[in-house]
Amino acid sequence: MGEHETTGILESIVEKLPGGYDIYFWNFVILMFFTLFEVAAVFFETIPGTDIEITLYAVWAILIGVGVIKGYGIAAYFMHLKGDPRIYTRTALFPVLFVLLMLWGIGLSNPGSVQALPDWCTPNWEFASQR
């Protein structure tokens, strides 16, 4: 499917999987699995089947960690950066600086985090809580 052939540990594992699907199919499956994991981390207040509460910091850690994994999967295979010259990867990673600045500037430097942002900066959530 890609214009160039990628080689590595993941690619050699994919070649041995049943079904004859390529790396892009399995990358998509892995991305969907991690998306379900992200949604579950935000949706559930406790770990299902237990009384263990999922704290805000645990949700942050899950979302950031899974975001890094998904970002690699998207950049490496769907953007075809795996196997390309390093300058392409560095150019594509430049916007990460702005994402980190937004995370720090909005999410971490505000004492109340995103929950204490002004009213003009947050949506009206009444429609979601009233059915």
Tab-separated table of N, CA and C in Angstrom:
chain	number	residue	atom	x	y	z
A	1	MET	N	0.822	-1.188	0.000
A	1	MET	CA	0.000	0.000	0.000
A	1	MET	C	0.868	1.255	0.000
A	2	GLY	N	1.999	1.203	0.709
A	2	GLY	CA	2.863	2.364	0.743
A	2	GLY	C	3.763	2.424	-0.476
A	3	GLU	N	4.388	3.582	-0.643
A	3	GLU	CA	5.269	3.762	-1.787
A	3	GLU	C	6.659	3.216	-1.514
A	4	HIS	N	6.989	3.028	-0.266
A	4	HIS	CA	8.289	2.476	0.057
A	4	HIS	C	8.101	1.353	1.071
A	5	GLU	N	9.041	0.463	1.083
A	5	GLU	CA	8.943	-0.687	1.964
A	5	GLU	C	9.613	-0.353	3.288
A	6	THR	N	8.924	-0.639	4.378
A	6	THR	CA	9.508	-0.415	5.689
A	6	THR	C	9.962	-1.748	6.249
A	7	THR	N	11.031	-1.717	6.999
A	7	THR	CA	11.557	-2.929	7.608
A	7	THR	C	11.775	-2.665	9.078
A	8	GLY	N	11.689	-3.691	9.850
A	8	GLY	CA	11.899	-3.564	11.274
A	8	GLY	C	11.217	-4.700	12.015
A	9	ILE	N	11.223	-4.604	13.337
A	9	ILE	CA	10.652	-5.655	14.173
A	9	ILE	C	9.147	-5.778	13.946
A	10	LEU	N	8.431	-4.651	13.959
A	10	LEU	CA	6.975	-4.703	13.777
A	10	LEU	C	6.592	-5.267	12.417
A	11	GLU	N	7.303	-4.875	11.403
A	11	GLU	CA	6.985	-5.343	10.059
A	11	GLU	C	7.211	-6.842	9.924
A	12	SER	N	8.278	-7.362	10.569
A	12	SER	CA	8.533	-8.800	10.496
A	12	SER	C	7.478	-9.585	11.266
A	13	ILE	N	6.950	-9.013	12.345
A	13	ILE	CA	5.865	-9.666	13.086
A	13	ILE	C	4.594	-9.670	12.252
A	14	VAL	N	4.291	-8.559	11.600
A	14	VAL	CA	3.075	-8.441	10.793
A	14	VAL	C	3.079	-9.446	9.653
A	15	GLU	N	4.236	-9.695	9.067
A	15	GLU	CA	4.317	-10.651	7.959
A	15	GLU	C	3.927	-12.057	8.387
A	16	LYS	N	4.099	-12.385	9.682
A	16	LYS	CA	3.805	-13.727	10.176
A	16	LYS	C	2.365	-13.873	10.667
A	17	LEU	N	1.616	-12.786	10.770
A	17	LEU	CA	0.239	-12.861	11.255
A	17	LEU	C	-0.667	-13.463	10.186
A	18	PRO	N	-1.727	-14.166	10.625
A	18	PRO	CA	-2.634	-14.775	9.638
A	18	PRO	C	-3.470	-13.728	8.915
A	19	GLY	N	-3.932	-14.070	7.742
A	19	GLY	CA	-4.822	-13.200	6.991
A	19	GLY	C	-4.154	-12.440	5.874
A	20	GLY	N	-2.853	-12.305	5.920
A	20	GLY	CA	-2.151	-11.610	4.855
A	20	GLY	C	-2.390	-10.111	4.817
A	21	TYR	N	-2.790	-9.514	5.949
A	21	TYR	CA	-3.015	-8.069	5.985
A	21	TYR	C	-1.684	-7.340	6.096
A	22	ASP	N	-1.635	-6.112	5.574
A	22	ASP	CA	-0.394	-5.347	5.610
A	22	ASP	C	-0.278	-4.555	6.905
A	23	ILE	N	0.822	-3.841	7.048
A	23	ILE	CA	1.110	-3.084	8.267
A	23	ILE	C	0.089	-1.984	8.507
A	24	TYR	N	-0.494	-1.440	7.459
A	24	TYR	CA	-1.455	-0.355	7.615
A	24	TYR	C	-2.747	-0.846	8.252
A	25	PHE	N	-3.172	-2.046	7.902
A	25	PHE	CA	-4.361	-2.628	8.518
A	25	PHE	C	-4.135	-2.837	10.007
A	26	TRP	N	-3.008	-3.448	10.364
A	26	TRP	CA	-2.737	-3.721	11.772
A	26	TRP	C	-2.482	-2.434	12.554
A	27	ASN	N	-1.894	-1.446	11.925
A	27	ASN	CA	-1.727	-0.150	12.575
A	27	ASN	C	-3.090	0.453	12.891
A	28	PHE	N	-4.024	0.358	11.949
A	28	PHE	CA	-5.376	0.861	12.167
A	28	PHE	C	-6.049	0.116	13.319
A	29	VAL	N	-5.905	-1.197	13.382
A	29	VAL	CA	-6.502	-1.989	14.464
A	29	VAL	C	-5.924	-1.562	15.812
A	30	ILE	N	-4.618	-1.373	15.879
A	30	ILE	CA	-3.979	-0.951	17.126
A	30	ILE	C	-4.445	0.447	17.522
A	31	LEU	N	-4.559	1.356	16.555
A	31	LEU	CA	-5.042	2.705	16.853
A	31	LEU	C	-6.473	2.672	17.386
A	32	MET	N	-7.322	1.821	16.838
A	32	MET	CA	-8.706	1.715	17.318
A	32	MET	C	-8.751	1.134	18.728
A	33	PHE	N	-7.878	0.162	19.027
A	33	PHE	CA	-7.806	-0.391	20.374
A	33	PHE	C	-7.434	0.697	21.380
A	34	PHE	N	-6.426	1.481	21.056
A	34	PHE	CA	-6.007	2.540	21.967
A	34	PHE	C	-7.056	3.646	22.069
A	35	THR	N	-7.819	3.875	21.015
A	35	THR	CA	-8.912	4.844	21.084
A	35	THR	C	-9.971	4.371	22.067
A	36	LEU	N	-10.317	3.096	22.032
A	36	LEU	CA	-11.262	2.549	23.011
A	36	LEU	C	-10.717	2.686	24.427
A	37	PHE	N	-9.421	2.488	24.590
A	37	PHE	CA	-8.779	2.624	25.896
A	37	PHE	C	-8.876	4.070	26.393
A	38	GLU	N	-8.673	5.036	25.500
A	38	GLU	CA	-8.802	6.452	25.868
A	38	GLU	C	-10.230	6.793	26.276
A	39	VAL	N	-11.195	6.338	25.485
A	39	VAL	CA	-12.601	6.624	25.788
A	39	VAL	C	-12.982	6.005	27.123
A	40	ALA	N	-12.530	4.786	27.385
A	40	ALA	CA	-12.834	4.127	28.652
A	40	ALA	C	-12.209	4.875	29.824
A	41	ALA	N	-11.004	5.396	29.645
A	41	ALA	CA	-10.338	6.125	30.726
A	41	ALA	C	-11.115	7.374	31.110
A	42	VAL	N	-11.726	8.017	30.139
A	42	VAL	CA	-12.490	9.232	30.414
A	42	VAL	C	-13.907	8.893	30.879
A	43	PHE	N	-14.484	7.836	30.339
A	43	PHE	CA	-15.885	7.511	30.599
A	43	PHE	C	-16.109	6.951	32.004
A	44	PHE	N	-15.280	6.001	32.423
A	44	PHE	CA	-15.491	5.337	33.706
A	44	PHE	C	-14.912	6.164	34.847
A	45	GLU	N	-15.649	6.207	35.967
A	45	GLU	CA	-15.150	6.884	37.162
A	45	GLU	C	-14.346	5.929	38.033
A	46	THR	N	-14.663	4.636	37.938
A	46	THR	CA	-13.895	3.608	38.639
A	46	THR	C	-13.504	2.536	37.630
A	47	ILE	N	-12.494	1.770	37.988
A	47	ILE	CA	-12.109	0.651	37.128
A	47	ILE	C	-13.238	-0.362	37.180
A	48	PRO	N	-13.779	-0.759	36.030
A	48	PRO	CA	-14.935	-1.663	36.025
A	48	PRO	C	-14.669	-2.954	36.806
A	49	GLY	N	-15.633	-3.298	37.660
A	49	GLY	CA	-15.525	-4.504	38.468
A	49	GLY	C	-14.801	-4.295	39.781
A	50	THR	N	-14.327	-3.076	40.045
A	50	THR	CA	-13.622	-2.784	41.298
A	50	THR	C	-14.148	-1.472	41.869
A	51	ASP	N	-13.647	-1.131	43.038
A	51	ASP	CA	-13.979	0.154	43.650
A	51	ASP	C	-12.823	1.143	43.523
A	52	ILE	N	-11.858	0.844	42.689
A	52	ILE	CA	-10.686	1.702	42.520
A	52	ILE	C	-11.071	2.898	41.657
A	53	GLU	N	-10.931	4.093	42.234
A	53	GLU	CA	-11.293	5.316	41.520
A	53	GLU	C	-10.200	5.699	40.524
A	54	ILE	N	-10.625	6.151	39.357
A	54	ILE	CA	-9.688	6.648	38.354
A	54	ILE	C	-9.536	8.148	38.591
A	55	THR	N	-8.369	8.566	39.062
A	55	THR	CA	-8.146	9.971	39.396
A	55	THR	C	-7.904	10.793	38.134
A	56	LEU	N	-7.975	12.098	38.296
A	56	LEU	CA	-7.730	13.005	37.181
A	56	LEU	C	-6.308	12.846	36.649
A	57	TYR	N	-5.350	12.666	37.550
A	57	TYR	CA	-3.960	12.497	37.119
A	57	TYR	C	-3.764	11.176	36.377
A	58	ALA	N	-4.487	10.141	36.768
A	58	ALA	CA	-4.411	8.866	36.042
A	58	ALA	C	-4.978	9.027	34.640
A	59	VAL	N	-6.076	9.767	34.517
A	59	VAL	CA	-6.660	10.015	33.194
A	59	VAL	C	-5.679	10.802	32.336
A	60	TRP	N	-5.046	11.820	32.910
A	60	TRP	CA	-4.046	12.593	32.168
A	60	TRP	C	-2.914	11.693	31.692
A	61	ALA	N	-2.411	10.848	32.600
A	61	ALA	CA	-1.301	9.962	32.245
A	61	ALA	C	-1.704	9.008	31.122
A	62	ILE	N	-2.912	8.470	31.209
A	62	ILE	CA	-3.389	7.552	30.169
A	62	ILE	C	-3.525	8.285	28.844
A	63	LEU	N	-4.151	9.458	28.860
A	63	LEU	CA	-4.372	10.189	27.615
A	63	LEU	C	-3.064	10.631	26.967
A	64	ILE	N	-2.126	11.112	27.769
A	64	ILE	CA	-0.848	11.554	27.212
A	64	ILE	C	-0.037	10.361	26.716
A	65	GLY	N	0.022	9.295	27.508
A	65	GLY	CA	0.774	8.107	27.097
A	65	GLY	C	0.216	7.462	25.843
A	66	VAL	N	-1.091	7.291	25.807
A	66	VAL	CA	-1.721	6.696	24.630
A	66	VAL	C	-1.606	7.645	23.440
A	67	GLY	N	-1.671	8.949	23.692
A	67	GLY	CA	-1.515	9.920	22.607
A	67	GLY	C	-0.146	9.841	21.956
A	68	VAL	N	0.878	9.615	22.756
A	68	VAL	CA	2.229	9.474	22.206
A	68	VAL	C	2.319	8.215	21.345
A	69	ILE	N	1.755	7.115	21.833
A	69	ILE	CA	1.772	5.864	21.065
A	69	ILE	C	0.998	6.022	19.764
A	70	LYS	N	-0.185	6.629	19.840
A	70	LYS	CA	-0.990	6.816	18.633
A	70	LYS	C	-0.321	7.796	17.674
A	71	GLY	N	0.310	8.822	18.210
A	71	GLY	CA	1.027	9.771	17.361
A	71	GLY	C	2.148	9.102	16.595
A	72	TYR	N	2.859	8.193	17.259
A	72	TYR	CA	3.916	7.454	16.565
A	72	TYR	C	3.329	6.581	15.466
A	73	GLY	N	2.241	5.876	15.776
A	73	GLY	CA	1.625	5.007	14.776
A	73	GLY	C	1.146	5.767	13.560
A	74	ILE	N	0.567	6.925	13.789
A	74	ILE	CA	0.075	7.737	12.671
A	74	ILE	C	1.243	8.306	11.868
A	75	ALA	N	2.221	8.871	12.574
A	75	ALA	CA	3.347	9.495	11.867
A	75	ALA	C	4.201	8.462	11.137
A	76	ALA	N	4.451	7.342	11.777
A	76	ALA	CA	5.359	6.357	11.185
A	76	ALA	C	4.777	5.678	9.965
A	77	TYR	N	3.503	5.332	10.024
A	77	TYR	CA	2.953	4.512	8.944
A	77	TYR	C	1.995	5.270	8.037
A	78	PHE	N	1.050	6.011	8.596
A	78	PHE	CA	0.096	6.711	7.738
A	78	PHE	C	0.717	7.941	7.078
A	79	MET	N	1.675	8.579	7.760
A	79	MET	CA	2.376	9.704	7.146
A	79	MET	C	3.653	9.236	6.444
A	80	HIS	N	3.928	7.948	6.510
A	80	HIS	CA	5.069	7.329	5.830
A	80	HIS	C	6.409	7.922	6.263
A	81	LEU	N	6.537	8.288	7.547
A	81	LEU	CA	7.805	8.853	8.011
A	81	LEU	C	8.802	7.782	8.424
A	82	LYS	N	8.331	6.560	8.685
A	82	LYS	CA	9.261	5.493	9.053
A	82	LYS	C	10.056	5.099	7.815
A	83	GLY	N	11.347	5.206	7.913
A	83	GLY	CA	12.214	4.878	6.793
A	83	GLY	C	12.586	6.079	5.945
A	84	ASP	N	11.995	7.231	6.202
A	84	ASP	CA	12.326	8.440	5.451
A	84	ASP	C	13.526	9.142	6.086
A	85	PRO	N	14.136	10.079	5.372
A	85	PRO	CA	15.249	10.840	5.957
A	85	PRO	C	14.815	11.587	7.222
A	86	ARG	N	15.752	11.769	8.134
A	86	ARG	CA	15.462	12.392	9.433
A	86	ARG	C	14.902	13.817	9.310
A	87	ILE	N	15.277	14.545	8.281
A	87	ILE	CA	14.805	15.924	8.150
A	87	ILE	C	13.291	15.967	7.981
A	88	TYR	N	12.712	14.951	7.345
A	88	TYR	CA	11.251	14.903	7.205
A	88	TYR	C	10.591	14.710	8.567
A	89	THR	N	11.177	13.829	9.361
A	89	THR	CA	10.625	13.587	10.694
A	89	THR	C	10.737	14.835	11.555
A	90	ARG	N	11.869	15.494	11.502
A	90	ARG	CA	12.045	16.714	12.299
A	90	ARG	C	11.078	17.804	11.858
A	91	THR	N	10.845	17.910	10.572
A	91	THR	CA	9.899	18.905	10.067
A	91	THR	C	8.484	18.585	10.527
A	92	ALA	N	8.114	17.323	10.496
A	92	ALA	CA	6.769	16.926	10.902
A	92	ALA	C	6.573	17.055	12.409
A	93	LEU	N	7.642	16.949	13.183
A	93	LEU	CA	7.526	17.037	14.636
A	93	LEU	C	7.567	18.470	15.156
A	94	PHE	N	7.820	19.433	14.304
A	94	PHE	CA	7.884	20.828	14.737
A	94	PHE	C	6.592	21.290	15.424
A	95	PRO	N	5.397	20.937	14.934
A	95	PRO	CA	4.169	21.365	15.624
A	95	PRO	C	4.015	20.794	17.026
A	96	VAL	N	4.767	19.750	17.368
A	96	VAL	CA	4.691	19.193	18.719
A	96	VAL	C	5.085	20.254	19.745
A	97	LEU	N	5.999	21.139	19.386
A	97	LEU	CA	6.391	22.228	20.272
A	97	LEU	C	5.179	23.066	20.668
A	98	PHE	N	4.319	23.370	19.718
A	98	PHE	CA	3.143	24.181	20.010
A	98	PHE	C	2.124	23.412	20.844
A	99	VAL	N	2.016	22.128	20.624
A	99	VAL	CA	1.116	21.310	21.440
A	99	VAL	C	1.606	21.294	22.883
A	100	LEU	N	2.900	21.135	23.085
A	100	LEU	CA	3.455	21.145	24.438
A	100	LEU	C	3.277	22.504	25.104
A	101	LEU	N	3.452	23.589	24.345
A	101	LEU	CA	3.227	24.919	24.907
A	101	LEU	C	1.771	25.107	25.328
A	102	MET	N	0.837	24.610	24.522
A	102	MET	CA	-0.577	24.718	24.886
A	102	MET	C	-0.884	23.873	26.116
A	103	LEU	N	-0.318	22.672	26.191
A	103	LEU	CA	-0.541	21.815	27.347
A	103	LEU	C	-0.028	22.487	28.609
A	104	TRP	N	1.170	23.043	28.540
A	104	TRP	CA	1.724	23.707	29.711
A	104	TRP	C	0.999	25.017	29.993
A	105	GLY	N	0.806	25.828	28.964
A	105	GLY	CA	0.231	27.158	29.157
A	105	GLY	C	-1.211	27.148	29.601
A	106	ILE	N	-2.000	26.231	29.094
A	106	ILE	CA	-3.418	26.198	29.445
A	106	ILE	C	-3.694	25.176	30.535
A	107	GLY	N	-3.161	23.987	30.370
A	107	GLY	CA	-3.535	22.905	31.271
A	107	GLY	C	-2.781	22.873	32.575
A	108	LEU	N	-1.497	23.169	32.561
A	108	LEU	CA	-0.694	22.963	33.757
A	108	LEU	C	-0.350	24.240	34.507
A	109	SER	N	-0.311	25.391	33.829
A	109	SER	CA	0.056	26.619	34.526
A	109	SER	C	-1.142	27.271	35.201
A	110	ASN	N	-2.351	26.932	34.793
A	110	ASN	CA	-3.553	27.458	35.422
A	110	ASN	C	-3.791	26.664	36.707
A	111	PRO	N	-3.855	27.311	37.884
A	111	PRO	CA	-3.969	26.564	39.145
A	111	PRO	C	-5.157	25.604	39.184
A	112	GLY	N	-6.264	25.977	38.561
A	112	GLY	CA	-7.432	25.114	38.570
A	112	GLY	C	-7.501	24.219	37.357
A	113	SER	N	-6.424	24.154	36.596
A	113	SER	CA	-6.366	23.382	35.356
A	113	SER	C	-7.434	23.866	34.393
A	114	VAL	N	-7.888	23.016	33.511
A	114	VAL	CA	-8.871	23.433	32.511
A	114	VAL	C	-10.252	23.612	33.123
A	115	GLN	N	-10.451	23.137	34.340
A	115	GLN	CA	-11.758	23.262	34.982
A	115	GLN	C	-12.003	24.665	35.524
A	116	ALA	N	-10.967	25.488	35.636
A	116	ALA	CA	-11.122	26.834	36.168
A	116	ALA	C	-10.929	27.901	35.097
A	117	LEU	N	-11.077	27.531	33.838
A	117	LEU	CA	-10.956	28.511	32.769
A	117	LEU	C	-12.169	29.435	32.778
A	118	PRO	N	-12.055	30.635	32.224
A	118	PRO	CA	-13.191	31.554	32.210
A	118	PRO	C	-14.369	30.991	31.412
A	119	ASP	N	-15.560	31.536	31.674
A	119	ASP	CA	-16.777	31.045	31.021
A	119	ASP	C	-16.721	31.181	29.508
A	120	TRP	N	-16.086	32.237	29.000
A	120	TRP	CA	-16.043	32.421	27.556
A	120	TRP	C	-15.173	31.378	26.872
A	121	CYS	N	-14.377	30.655	27.658
A	121	CYS	CA	-13.449	29.681	27.097
A	121	CYS	C	-13.957	28.240	27.226
A	122	THR	N	-15.081	28.048	27.908
A	122	THR	CA	-15.607	26.699	28.097
A	122	THR	C	-17.011	26.600	27.524
A	123	PRO	N	-17.361	25.439	26.988
A	123	PRO	CA	-18.703	25.280	26.424
A	123	PRO	C	-19.756	25.127	27.513
A	124	ASN	N	-20.992	25.295	27.136
A	124	ASN	CA	-22.108	25.095	28.044
A	124	ASN	C	-22.445	23.607	28.044
A	125	TRP	N	-22.224	22.959	29.183
A	125	TRP	CA	-22.408	21.512	29.246
A	125	TRP	C	-23.785	21.109	29.756
A	126	GLU	N	-24.709	22.043	29.896
A	126	GLU	CA	-26.028	21.696	30.425
A	126	GLU	C	-26.746	20.693	29.538
A	127	PHE	N	-26.561	20.791	28.237
A	127	PHE	CA	-27.244	19.856	27.338
A	127	PHE	C	-26.781	18.424	27.556
A	128	ALA	N	-25.564	18.246	28.051
A	128	ALA	CA	-25.049	16.900	28.270
A	128	ALA	C	-25.511	16.322	29.599
A	129	SER	N	-25.769	17.180	30.581
A	129	SER	CA	-26.159	16.684	31.896
A	129	SER	C	-27.669	16.586	32.069
A	130	GLN	N	-28.433	17.255	31.229
A	130	GLN	CA	-29.894	17.196	31.316
A	130	GLN	C	-30.428	16.411	30.134
A	131	ARG	N	-31.213	15.387	30.429
A	131	ARG	CA	-31.770	14.568	29.350
A	131	ARG	C	-33.265	14.619	29.387
